[in-house]
Amino acid sequence: MWVAASTEQLLTPTAVALGKFDGVHLGHQRVIQPILHSTVSDSISSNGRGNGDKLPKYSPDHPSQLLTVPSSPNHTYSTVVTFDPHPQEFFTGQPRALLTPLDEKVEQLRSLGVEQLVLLPFDRELSALSPEDFVKKILVQKLQCQKISVGEDFCFGKKRMGNAKDLQIIAAQYNIPVTIVPIQTDTVNFPNNTDNIPNDFTEDGRISTSSIRQSLELGDMTRATRLLGRPYSLTGVVITGQKLGRTIGFPTANLQLPKDKFLPRLGVYAVRVVIHSETPDTAPVEKLGVKLGVMNIGNRPTVNGTYSTVEVHLFDWSGDLYGKTLVVELVKFLRPEQKFADIEALKTQIQLDCTIAKEILNRTY
């Protein structure tokens, strides 16, 4: 898949899906569907994901597979257009944690059959464009857009003055059809875990990035998985830690995550882990195995930890993981992080966590 960080060196002409697409959840997938080529689009319509009959299939087990981009002069490139940085980050000046940092977003879009991702630099100049100028200067002149798809809540242009209907009217002046996709809703209207519900929790049934973030903050992995259409995952490289786990019989792999990765509720999780070899970005990634385990996200208060870590203990694994890339799928939240009286009490609780996790994971996989 071609990734363009500006409006230069684009593959044109394009069929464009417009939005922020953080999470690439089921609602996003419906917005993307109309711009895909028929084989992939039909598959997403029926299954929620591309079936890969004519395109390389992607799953977290195979993150290195690339979509071959056609070079036919008559080809229209299925293109997702989003913004970098996130508009909220630009206006507030505060870094925003993302459900899908760039590398993850690329893999998820590739899995759907998208051929090009365009990251529009969101700066003062872009934010000042009127809706009419955005269509003319970006969509028509730069992207040579042939058709557009947006969600019905899409807003654009200076101060978000334009909405999806406005886009449809303006684009029609250039004979560009616009598909407005209705908001997708969840079939279950309240989180599974009602403990510690944030004060700003809102629940209107929408499948949205904010509702997924709220579910993750609650540790409601069932709902997050349902809205995403896949388990929420953390991808990171194994780095050297303090090696305290091995001294009590539970060696852990310490993960270094992207700095802008959104972390769910602190605590212990049952997880499925895909292990990849250490290879250059340009080389094929070798899958070394899939393992089950438990993961802790937190500050390790029992051993007086002073910073947050992400540590994974794999069942039935004794190999060296340093430098390897792990894709950790969060299956079930087990318990919040807590401070124990001593190391023996911690060890006893970890043994219980492992027993419970094995029961859950063995029923799932």
mmCIF file of C-alpha atoms in Angstrom:
data_model
loop_
_atom_site.group_PDB
_atom_site.id
_atom_site.type_symbol
_atom_site.label_atom_id
_atom_site.label_comp_id
_atom_site.label_asym_id
_atom_site.label_seq_id
_atom_site.Cartn_x
_atom_site.Cartn_y
_atom_site.Cartn_z
ATOM 1 C CA MET A 1 0.000 0.000 0.000
ATOM 2 C CA TRP A 2 1.239 3.452 -0.928
ATOM 3 C CA VAL A 3 1.497 5.926 1.958
ATOM 4 C CA ALA A 4 1.806 9.626 1.080
ATOM 5 C CA ALA A 5 2.646 12.177 3.762
ATOM 6 C CA SER A 6 1.673 15.127 1.568
ATOM 7 C CA THR A 7 -0.281 15.917 -1.572
ATOM 8 C CA GLU A 8 2.840 15.352 -3.666
ATOM 9 C CA GLN A 9 3.713 12.007 -5.277
ATOM 10 C CA LEU A 10 0.133 10.764 -5.152
ATOM 11 C CA LEU A 11 -1.301 7.860 -7.097
ATOM 12 C CA THR A 12 -4.137 9.320 -9.140
ATOM 13 C CA PRO A 13 -6.996 9.318 -10.032
ATOM 14 C CA THR A 14 -8.591 8.314 -6.744
ATOM 15 C CA ALA A 15 -11.732 7.055 -5.073
ATOM 16 C CA VAL A 16 -11.589 8.659 -1.631
ATOM 17 C CA ALA A 17 -12.866 7.813 1.838
ATOM 18 C CA LEU A 18 -12.520 10.888 4.061
ATOM 19 C CA GLY A 19 -12.198 10.903 7.848
ATOM 20 C CA LYS A 20 -9.882 10.456 10.820
ATOM 21 C CA PHE A 21 -10.290 6.659 10.978
ATOM 22 C CA ASP A 22 -8.600 6.186 14.364
ATOM 23 C CA GLY A 23 -9.260 2.551 15.226
ATOM 24 C CA VAL A 24 -10.447 1.507 11.754
ATOM 25 C CA HIS A 25 -13.521 0.122 13.529
ATOM 26 C CA LEU A 26 -16.656 -1.394 11.969
ATOM 27 C CA GLY A 27 -18.165 2.029 11.336
ATOM 28 C CA HIS A 28 -15.012 3.158 9.532
ATOM 29 C CA GLN A 29 -15.007 -0.017 7.474
ATOM 30 C CA ARG A 30 -18.495 0.787 6.192
ATOM 31 C CA VAL A 31 -17.310 4.228 5.101
ATOM 32 C CA ILE A 32 -14.334 2.683 3.304
ATOM 33 C CA GLN A 33 -16.372 -0.043 1.588
ATOM 34 C CA PRO A 34 -17.821 2.093 -1.268
ATOM 35 C CA ILE A 35 -14.375 3.095 -2.582
ATOM 36 C CA LEU A 36 -12.988 -0.430 -2.761
ATOM 37 C CA HIS A 37 -12.942 -2.569 -5.850
ATOM 38 C CA SER A 38 -15.927 -4.877 -6.129
ATOM 39 C CA THR A 39 -14.357 -8.153 -4.924
ATOM 40 C CA VAL A 40 -13.096 -6.624 -1.691
ATOM 41 C CA SER A 41 -16.165 -4.425 -1.188
ATOM 42 C CA ASP A 42 -18.562 -7.345 -1.528
ATOM 43 C CA SER A 43 -16.553 -9.309 1.012
ATOM 44 C CA ILE A 44 -16.568 -6.492 3.573
ATOM 45 C CA SER A 45 -20.286 -6.017 3.059
ATOM 46 C CA SER A 46 -20.945 -9.628 3.994
ATOM 47 C CA ASN A 47 -18.159 -10.315 6.485
ATOM 48 C CA GLY A 48 -16.950 -6.987 7.826
ATOM 49 C CA ARG A 49 -13.461 -7.661 6.414
ATOM 50 C CA GLY A 50 -11.972 -8.442 3.013
ATOM 51 C CA ASN A 51 -11.732 -12.178 2.295
ATOM 52 C CA GLY A 52 -8.574 -11.811 0.228
ATOM 53 C CA ASP A 53 -9.768 -13.882 -2.749
ATOM 54 C CA LYS A 54 -7.835 -11.629 -5.149
ATOM 55 C CA LEU A 55 -5.788 -9.577 -2.709
ATOM 56 C CA PRO A 56 -3.168 -10.652 -0.180
ATOM 57 C CA LYS A 57 -4.914 -11.512 3.058
ATOM 58 C CA TYR A 58 -3.740 -9.831 6.215
ATOM 59 C CA SER A 59 -4.168 -10.807 9.817
ATOM 60 C CA PRO A 60 -2.043 -9.914 12.871
ATOM 61 C CA ASP A 61 -0.249 -13.211 12.153
ATOM 62 C CA HIS A 62 1.080 -11.822 8.855
ATOM 63 C CA PRO A 63 1.740 -8.090 9.207
ATOM 64 C CA SER A 64 4.318 -7.890 6.437
ATOM 65 C CA GLN A 65 2.162 -8.867 3.486
ATOM 66 C CA LEU A 66 1.818 -6.039 1.002
ATOM 67 C CA LEU A 67 -0.994 -5.122 -1.329
ATOM 68 C CA THR A 68 0.296 -4.936 -4.892
ATOM 69 C CA VAL A 69 -0.802 -1.596 -6.325
ATOM 70 C CA PRO A 70 -1.819 -1.809 -10.006
ATOM 71 C CA SER A 71 -0.186 0.574 -12.449
ATOM 72 C CA SER A 72 -2.830 0.564 -15.195
ATOM 73 C CA PRO A 73 -3.440 4.054 -16.644
ATOM 74 C CA ASN A 74 -7.194 3.427 -16.339
ATOM 75 C CA HIS A 75 -7.031 2.381 -12.698
ATOM 76 C CA THR A 76 -8.704 4.407 -9.930
ATOM 77 C CA TYR A 77 -6.857 4.020 -6.642
ATOM 78 C CA SER A 78 -8.881 3.249 -3.536
ATOM 79 C CA THR A 79 -7.591 5.928 -1.175
ATOM 80 C CA VAL A 80 -8.160 6.783 2.466
ATOM 81 C CA VAL A 81 -7.514 10.456 3.184
ATOM 82 C CA THR A 82 -6.925 11.423 6.790
ATOM 83 C CA PHE A 83 -5.102 14.099 8.772
ATOM 84 C CA ASP A 84 -1.744 14.287 10.522
ATOM 85 C CA PRO A 85 -1.562 15.354 13.250
ATOM 86 C CA HIS A 86 -5.035 14.542 14.550
ATOM 87 C CA PRO A 87 -7.047 17.806 14.332
ATOM 88 C CA GLN A 88 -7.755 17.726 18.073
ATOM 89 C CA GLU A 89 -4.020 17.534 18.759
ATOM 90 C CA PHE A 90 -3.403 20.493 16.441
ATOM 91 C CA PHE A 91 -5.995 22.749 18.055
ATOM 92 C CA THR A 92 -5.286 21.846 21.695
ATOM 93 C CA GLY A 93 -1.519 21.502 21.443
ATOM 94 C CA GLN A 94 -1.803 18.329 23.541
ATOM 95 C CA PRO A 95 -0.534 14.950 22.261
ATOM 96 C CA ARG A 96 -3.396 12.556 21.577
ATOM 97 C CA ALA A 97 -3.073 8.834 22.210
ATOM 98 C CA LEU A 98 -4.393 6.785 19.280
ATOM 99 C CA LEU A 99 -6.142 3.436 19.011
ATOM 100 C CA THR A 100 -4.193 2.826 15.812
ATOM 101 C CA PRO A 101 -0.854 4.664 15.510
ATOM 102 C CA LEU A 102 0.315 4.999 11.916
ATOM 103 C CA ASP A 103 1.889 1.551 11.488
ATOM 104 C CA GLU A 104 -1.218 -0.163 12.849
ATOM 105 C CA LYS A 105 -3.529 1.984 10.751
ATOM 106 C CA VAL A 106 -1.569 1.073 7.628
ATOM 107 C CA GLU A 107 -1.878 -2.649 8.394
ATOM 108 C CA GLN A 108 -5.602 -2.436 9.087
ATOM 109 C CA LEU A 109 -6.296 -0.456 5.912
ATOM 110 C CA ARG A 110 -4.137 -2.840 3.907
ATOM 111 C CA SER A 111 -6.176 -5.736 5.263
ATOM 112 C CA LEU A 112 -9.318 -4.158 3.817
ATOM 113 C CA GLY A 113 -7.803 -3.770 0.341
ATOM 114 C CA VAL A 114 -7.086 -0.028 0.458
ATOM 115 C CA GLU A 115 -4.359 0.865 -2.036
ATOM 116 C CA GLN A 116 -3.277 4.294 -0.795
ATOM 117 C CA LEU A 117 -3.250 6.240 2.470
ATOM 118 C CA VAL A 118 -2.853 10.016 2.219
ATOM 119 C CA LEU A 119 -1.875 11.889 5.386
ATOM 120 C CA LEU A 120 -2.885 15.496 4.832
ATOM 121 C CA PRO A 121 -0.613 17.739 6.940
ATOM 122 C CA PHE A 122 -3.126 19.374 9.263
ATOM 123 C CA ASP A 123 -1.754 22.866 9.710
ATOM 124 C CA ARG A 124 -3.036 26.429 9.885
ATOM 125 C CA GLU A 125 -3.277 26.671 6.105
ATOM 126 C CA LEU A 126 -5.353 23.514 5.712
ATOM 127 C CA SER A 127 -7.572 24.323 8.691
ATOM 128 C CA ALA A 128 -8.338 27.729 7.176
ATOM 129 C CA LEU A 129 -9.667 26.360 3.869
ATOM 130 C CA SER A 130 -13.359 26.913 3.225
ATOM 131 C CA PRO A 131 -15.380 23.800 2.344
ATOM 132 C CA GLU A 132 -15.434 24.942 -1.293
ATOM 133 C CA ASP A 133 -11.665 25.438 -1.411
ATOM 134 C CA PHE A 134 -11.018 22.091 0.288
ATOM 135 C CA VAL A 135 -12.980 20.306 -2.419
ATOM 136 C CA LYS A 136 -11.432 22.297 -5.256
ATOM 137 C CA LYS A 137 -7.796 22.452 -4.130
ATOM 138 C CA ILE A 138 -7.419 19.100 -2.352
ATOM 139 C CA LEU A 139 -9.984 16.662 -3.716
ATOM 140 C CA VAL A 140 -10.212 17.862 -7.308
ATOM 141 C CA GLN A 141 -6.840 19.397 -8.151
ATOM 142 C CA LYS A 142 -4.501 17.303 -5.994
ATOM 143 C CA LEU A 143 -6.280 13.944 -5.662
ATOM 144 C CA GLN A 144 -8.120 13.971 -9.001
ATOM 145 C CA CYS A 145 -11.000 12.434 -7.090
ATOM 146 C CA GLN A 146 -13.575 10.384 -9.021
ATOM 147 C CA LYS A 147 -15.867 9.471 -6.117
ATOM 148 C CA ILE A 148 -16.057 10.100 -2.387
ATOM 149 C CA SER A 149 -17.383 8.289 0.676
ATOM 150 C CA VAL A 150 -17.951 9.854 4.117
ATOM 151 C CA GLY A 151 -19.880 9.122 7.276
ATOM 152 C CA GLU A 152 -23.042 11.140 7.841
ATOM 153 C CA ASP A 153 -21.387 12.979 10.775
ATOM 154 C CA PHE A 154 -18.420 14.115 8.664
ATOM 155 C CA CYS A 155 -17.499 17.809 8.954
ATOM 156 C CA PHE A 156 -14.788 19.696 7.080
ATOM 157 C CA GLY A 157 -13.444 23.113 6.193
ATOM 158 C CA LYS A 158 -12.740 26.131 8.364
ATOM 159 C CA LYS A 159 -14.315 25.767 11.824
ATOM 160 C CA ARG A 160 -15.976 22.548 10.578
ATOM 161 C CA MET A 161 -18.391 24.695 8.591
ATOM 162 C CA GLY A 162 -19.118 22.012 6.004
ATOM 163 C CA ASN A 163 -21.053 18.785 6.591
ATOM 164 C CA ALA A 164 -21.641 15.657 4.527
ATOM 165 C CA LYS A 165 -24.587 17.185 2.655
ATOM 166 C CA ASP A 166 -22.529 20.283 1.838
ATOM 167 C CA LEU A 167 -19.776 18.028 0.480
ATOM 168 C CA GLN A 168 -22.316 16.273 -1.704
ATOM 169 C CA ILE A 169 -23.556 19.591 -3.135
ATOM 170 C CA ILE A 170 -20.089 21.069 -3.726
ATOM 171 C CA ALA A 171 -18.676 17.868 -5.256
ATOM 172 C CA ALA A 172 -21.641 17.647 -7.618
ATOM 173 C CA GLN A 173 -20.358 20.831 -9.303
ATOM 174 C CA TYR A 174 -17.375 18.724 -10.413
ATOM 175 C CA ASN A 175 -19.519 15.676 -11.250
ATOM 176 C CA ILE A 176 -18.082 13.755 -8.312
ATOM 177 C CA PRO A 177 -20.598 11.452 -6.610
ATOM 178 C CA VAL A 178 -20.568 11.372 -2.796
ATOM 179 C CA THR A 179 -21.783 8.391 -0.774
ATOM 180 C CA ILE A 180 -23.001 9.351 2.719
ATOM 181 C CA VAL A 181 -22.821 6.311 4.990
ATOM 182 C CA PRO A 182 -25.279 6.175 7.922
ATOM 183 C CA ILE A 183 -23.882 5.985 11.457
ATOM 184 C CA GLN A 184 -23.343 2.366 12.451
ATOM 185 C CA THR A 185 -24.831 1.353 15.780
ATOM 186 C CA ASP A 186 -23.991 -1.296 18.335
ATOM 187 C CA THR A 187 -26.539 -4.001 19.039
ATOM 188 C CA VAL A 188 -25.796 -3.836 22.775
ATOM 189 C CA ASN A 189 -26.314 -0.454 24.395
ATOM 190 C CA PHE A 190 -24.382 -0.586 27.652
ATOM 191 C CA PRO A 191 -20.911 -1.718 28.727
ATOM 192 C CA ASN A 192 -20.444 -5.144 30.280
ATOM 193 C CA ASN A 193 -18.358 -3.759 33.125
ATOM 194 C CA THR A 194 -20.277 -1.076 35.031
ATOM 195 C CA ASP A 195 -17.574 -0.547 37.667
ATOM 196 C CA ASN A 196 -15.722 2.768 37.616
ATOM 197 C CA ILE A 197 -17.744 4.260 34.763
ATOM 198 C CA PRO A 198 -16.132 7.619 33.844
ATOM 199 C CA ASN A 199 -18.154 10.745 34.612
ATOM 200 C CA ASP A 200 -18.089 11.709 30.945
ATOM 201 C CA PHE A 201 -19.321 8.305 29.742
ATOM 202 C CA THR A 202 -21.851 8.699 26.954
ATOM 203 C CA GLU A 203 -23.824 5.897 25.414
ATOM 204 C CA ASP A 204 -25.959 6.503 22.361
ATOM 205 C CA GLY A 205 -25.335 3.181 20.614
ATOM 206 C CA ARG A 206 -22.942 4.626 18.039
ATOM 207 C CA ILE A 207 -19.924 2.663 16.907
ATOM 208 C CA SER A 208 -17.300 5.358 17.360
ATOM 209 C CA THR A 209 -13.690 5.861 18.353
ATOM 210 C CA SER A 210 -14.775 7.589 21.577
ATOM 211 C CA SER A 211 -17.068 4.711 22.586
ATOM 212 C CA ILE A 212 -14.219 2.238 22.025
ATOM 213 C CA ARG A 213 -11.856 4.371 24.102
ATOM 214 C CA GLN A 214 -14.436 4.466 26.889
ATOM 215 C CA SER A 215 -14.837 0.685 26.744
ATOM 216 C CA LEU A 216 -11.068 0.238 26.989
ATOM 217 C CA GLU A 217 -10.916 2.599 29.941
ATOM 218 C CA LEU A 218 -13.481 0.371 31.671
ATOM 219 C CA GLY A 219 -11.631 -2.826 30.778
ATOM 220 C CA ASP A 220 -14.671 -3.955 28.776
ATOM 221 C CA MET A 221 -12.794 -5.950 26.155
ATOM 222 C CA THR A 222 -15.921 -7.766 24.957
ATOM 223 C CA ARG A 223 -17.533 -4.533 23.856
ATOM 224 C CA ALA A 224 -14.313 -3.061 22.471
ATOM 225 C CA THR A 225 -13.790 -6.204 20.385
ATOM 226 C CA ARG A 226 -17.363 -6.054 19.126
ATOM 227 C CA LEU A 227 -17.095 -2.415 18.026
ATOM 228 C CA LEU A 228 -13.660 -2.839 16.452
ATOM 229 C CA GLY A 229 -14.539 -6.094 14.719
ATOM 230 C CA ARG A 230 -11.340 -7.603 16.161
ATOM 231 C CA PRO A 231 -9.541 -7.740 19.529
ATOM 232 C CA TYR A 232 -7.762 -4.570 20.618
ATOM 233 C CA SER A 233 -4.038 -5.191 20.373
ATOM 234 C CA LEU A 234 -0.719 -3.752 21.511
ATOM 235 C CA THR A 235 2.273 -4.121 19.178
ATOM 236 C CA GLY A 236 5.759 -3.597 20.536
ATOM 237 C CA VAL A 237 9.366 -4.690 20.631
ATOM 238 C CA VAL A 238 10.669 -6.713 23.596
ATOM 239 C CA ILE A 239 13.257 -4.724 25.544
ATOM 240 C CA THR A 240 15.354 -5.435 28.618
ATOM 241 C CA GLY A 241 13.496 -4.978 31.900
ATOM 242 C CA GLN A 242 14.397 -5.443 35.564
ATOM 243 C CA LYS A 243 13.997 -9.234 35.243
ATOM 244 C CA LEU A 244 12.046 -9.442 38.504
ATOM 245 C CA GLY A 245 9.452 -11.834 37.091
ATOM 246 C CA ARG A 246 11.919 -14.649 36.496
ATOM 247 C CA THR A 247 13.031 -14.525 40.154
ATOM 248 C CA ILE A 248 9.533 -15.617 41.240
ATOM 249 C CA GLY A 249 8.959 -18.122 38.452
ATOM 250 C CA PHE A 250 7.038 -15.907 36.021
ATOM 251 C CA PRO A 251 9.441 -14.441 33.434
ATOM 252 C CA THR A 252 7.934 -11.564 31.497
ATOM 253 C CA ALA A 253 8.617 -9.798 28.225
ATOM 254 C CA ASN A 254 8.712 -6.003 28.580
ATOM 255 C CA LEU A 255 7.167 -4.267 25.591
ATOM 256 C CA GLN A 256 8.192 -0.932 24.140
ATOM 257 C CA LEU A 257 5.078 0.527 22.506
ATOM 258 C CA PRO A 258 4.653 3.519 20.185
ATOM 259 C CA LYS A 259 4.548 6.686 22.287
ATOM 260 C CA ASP A 260 1.140 7.633 20.888
ATOM 261 C CA LYS A 261 -0.531 4.257 21.562
ATOM 262 C CA PHE A 262 -3.716 4.430 23.650
ATOM 263 C CA LEU A 263 -3.485 2.193 26.733
ATOM 264 C CA PRO A 264 -6.556 0.511 28.218
ATOM 265 C CA ARG A 265 -7.402 0.269 31.916
ATOM 266 C CA LEU A 266 -4.412 -0.566 34.105
ATOM 267 C CA GLY A 267 -4.436 -4.126 35.337
ATOM 268 C CA VAL A 268 -4.091 -7.773 34.316
ATOM 269 C CA TYR A 269 -5.398 -9.282 31.070
ATOM 270 C CA ALA A 270 -5.740 -12.692 29.449
ATOM 271 C CA VAL A 271 -4.022 -12.348 26.061
ATOM 272 C CA ARG A 272 -3.195 -14.062 22.784
ATOM 273 C CA VAL A 273 0.302 -13.225 21.527
ATOM 274 C CA VAL A 274 1.775 -13.490 18.041
ATOM 275 C CA ILE A 275 5.587 -13.594 18.070
ATOM 276 C CA HIS A 276 7.535 -12.189 15.122
ATOM 277 C CA SER A 277 11.222 -12.333 14.332
ATOM 278 C CA GLU A 278 13.462 -9.294 14.490
ATOM 279 C CA THR A 279 13.865 -8.127 10.896
ATOM 280 C CA PRO A 280 14.425 -4.849 9.053
ATOM 281 C CA ASP A 281 11.235 -3.016 8.087
ATOM 282 C CA THR A 282 11.820 -3.886 4.430
ATOM 283 C CA ALA A 283 12.255 -7.634 4.996
ATOM 284 C CA PRO A 284 9.534 -10.270 5.334
ATOM 285 C CA VAL A 285 8.528 -10.884 8.930
ATOM 286 C CA GLU A 286 8.805 -14.465 10.102
ATOM 287 C CA LYS A 287 6.090 -15.635 12.459
ATOM 288 C CA LEU A 288 7.731 -17.625 15.227
ATOM 289 C CA GLY A 289 4.580 -18.718 16.982
ATOM 290 C CA VAL A 290 1.277 -17.916 18.633
ATOM 291 C CA LYS A 291 1.088 -18.235 22.402
ATOM 292 C CA LEU A 292 -1.406 -17.560 25.170
ATOM 293 C CA GLY A 293 -0.547 -15.697 28.342
ATOM 294 C CA VAL A 294 -1.262 -12.926 30.824
ATOM 295 C CA MET A 295 -0.298 -9.277 30.580
ATOM 296 C CA ASN A 296 0.072 -6.576 33.209
ATOM 297 C CA ILE A 297 -0.201 -2.872 32.416
ATOM 298 C CA GLY A 298 0.782 -0.642 35.322
ATOM 299 C CA ASN A 299 3.333 0.652 37.777
ATOM 300 C CA ARG A 300 4.047 -2.584 39.740
ATOM 301 C CA PRO A 301 3.273 -1.082 43.181
ATOM 302 C CA THR A 302 4.319 -4.221 45.099
ATOM 303 C CA VAL A 303 7.931 -3.717 44.003
ATOM 304 C CA ASN A 304 7.711 0.080 44.295
ATOM 305 C CA GLY A 305 7.601 0.712 40.568
ATOM 306 C CA THR A 306 7.834 4.370 39.570
ATOM 307 C CA TYR A 307 6.725 4.228 35.929
ATOM 308 C CA SER A 308 4.223 2.305 33.800
ATOM 309 C CA THR A 309 5.271 -0.873 32.049
ATOM 310 C CA VAL A 310 3.624 -3.418 29.777
ATOM 311 C CA GLU A 311 4.747 -6.937 30.688
ATOM 312 C CA VAL A 312 3.650 -10.230 29.152
ATOM 313 C CA HIS A 313 4.075 -13.708 30.616
ATOM 314 C CA LEU A 314 3.675 -16.462 28.019
ATOM 315 C CA PHE A 315 2.459 -19.922 28.923
ATOM 316 C CA ASP A 316 4.733 -22.775 27.816
ATOM 317 C CA TRP A 317 7.512 -20.571 26.446
ATOM 318 C CA SER A 318 11.197 -20.660 27.337
ATOM 319 C CA GLY A 319 12.903 -18.973 24.372
ATOM 320 C CA ASP A 320 14.683 -15.629 24.075
ATOM 321 C CA LEU A 321 12.292 -12.831 23.101
ATOM 322 C CA TYR A 322 14.627 -9.822 23.209
ATOM 323 C CA GLY A 323 14.336 -7.780 20.026
ATOM 324 C CA LYS A 324 11.294 -9.711 18.838
ATOM 325 C CA THR A 325 8.058 -7.955 17.938
ATOM 326 C CA LEU A 326 4.941 -9.107 19.789
ATOM 327 C CA VAL A 327 1.355 -8.453 18.747
ATOM 328 C CA VAL A 328 -0.656 -8.823 21.953
ATOM 329 C CA GLU A 329 -4.417 -9.244 21.561
ATOM 330 C CA LEU A 330 -6.349 -8.318 24.698
ATOM 331 C CA VAL A 331 -8.996 -10.986 25.242
ATOM 332 C CA LYS A 332 -10.286 -10.405 28.785
ATOM 333 C CA PHE A 333 -9.654 -7.977 31.631
ATOM 334 C CA LEU A 334 -9.010 -10.044 34.765
ATOM 335 C CA ARG A 335 -8.456 -7.558 37.594
ATOM 336 C CA PRO A 336 -7.143 -4.072 38.364
ATOM 337 C CA GLU A 337 -3.559 -3.563 39.443
ATOM 338 C CA GLN A 338 -3.090 -3.761 43.211
ATOM 339 C CA LYS A 339 -0.361 -3.643 45.814
ATOM 340 C CA PHE A 340 0.301 -6.854 47.761
ATOM 341 C CA ALA A 341 1.755 -7.246 51.244
ATOM 342 C CA ASP A 342 4.829 -9.086 49.979
ATOM 343 C CA ILE A 343 6.317 -10.948 47.027
ATOM 344 C CA GLU A 344 4.796 -14.285 48.109
ATOM 345 C CA ALA A 345 1.310 -12.801 48.037
ATOM 346 C CA LEU A 346 2.037 -11.393 44.572
ATOM 347 C CA LYS A 347 3.283 -14.777 43.396
ATOM 348 C CA THR A 348 0.144 -16.497 44.677
ATOM 349 C CA GLN A 349 -2.062 -13.986 42.838
ATOM 350 C CA ILE A 350 -0.114 -14.391 39.583
ATOM 351 C CA GLN A 351 -0.598 -18.157 39.796
ATOM 352 C CA LEU A 352 -4.341 -17.570 40.193
ATOM 353 C CA ASP A 353 -4.337 -15.092 37.296
ATOM 354 C CA CYS A 354 -2.661 -17.689 35.092
ATOM 355 C CA THR A 355 -5.181 -20.372 36.044
ATOM 356 C CA ILE A 356 -8.142 -18.109 35.289
ATOM 357 C CA ALA A 357 -6.589 -16.875 32.043
ATOM 358 C CA LYS A 358 -5.958 -20.418 30.820
ATOM 359 C CA GLU A 359 -9.571 -21.351 31.431
ATOM 360 C CA ILE A 360 -10.818 -18.299 29.517
ATOM 361 C CA LEU A 361 -8.350 -18.652 26.647
ATOM 362 C CA ASN A 362 -8.836 -22.389 26.238
ATOM 363 C CA ARG A 363 -12.556 -21.760 25.773
ATOM 364 C CA THR A 364 -11.826 -19.059 23.192
ATOM 365 C CA TYR A 365 -9.001 -20.608 21.141
#
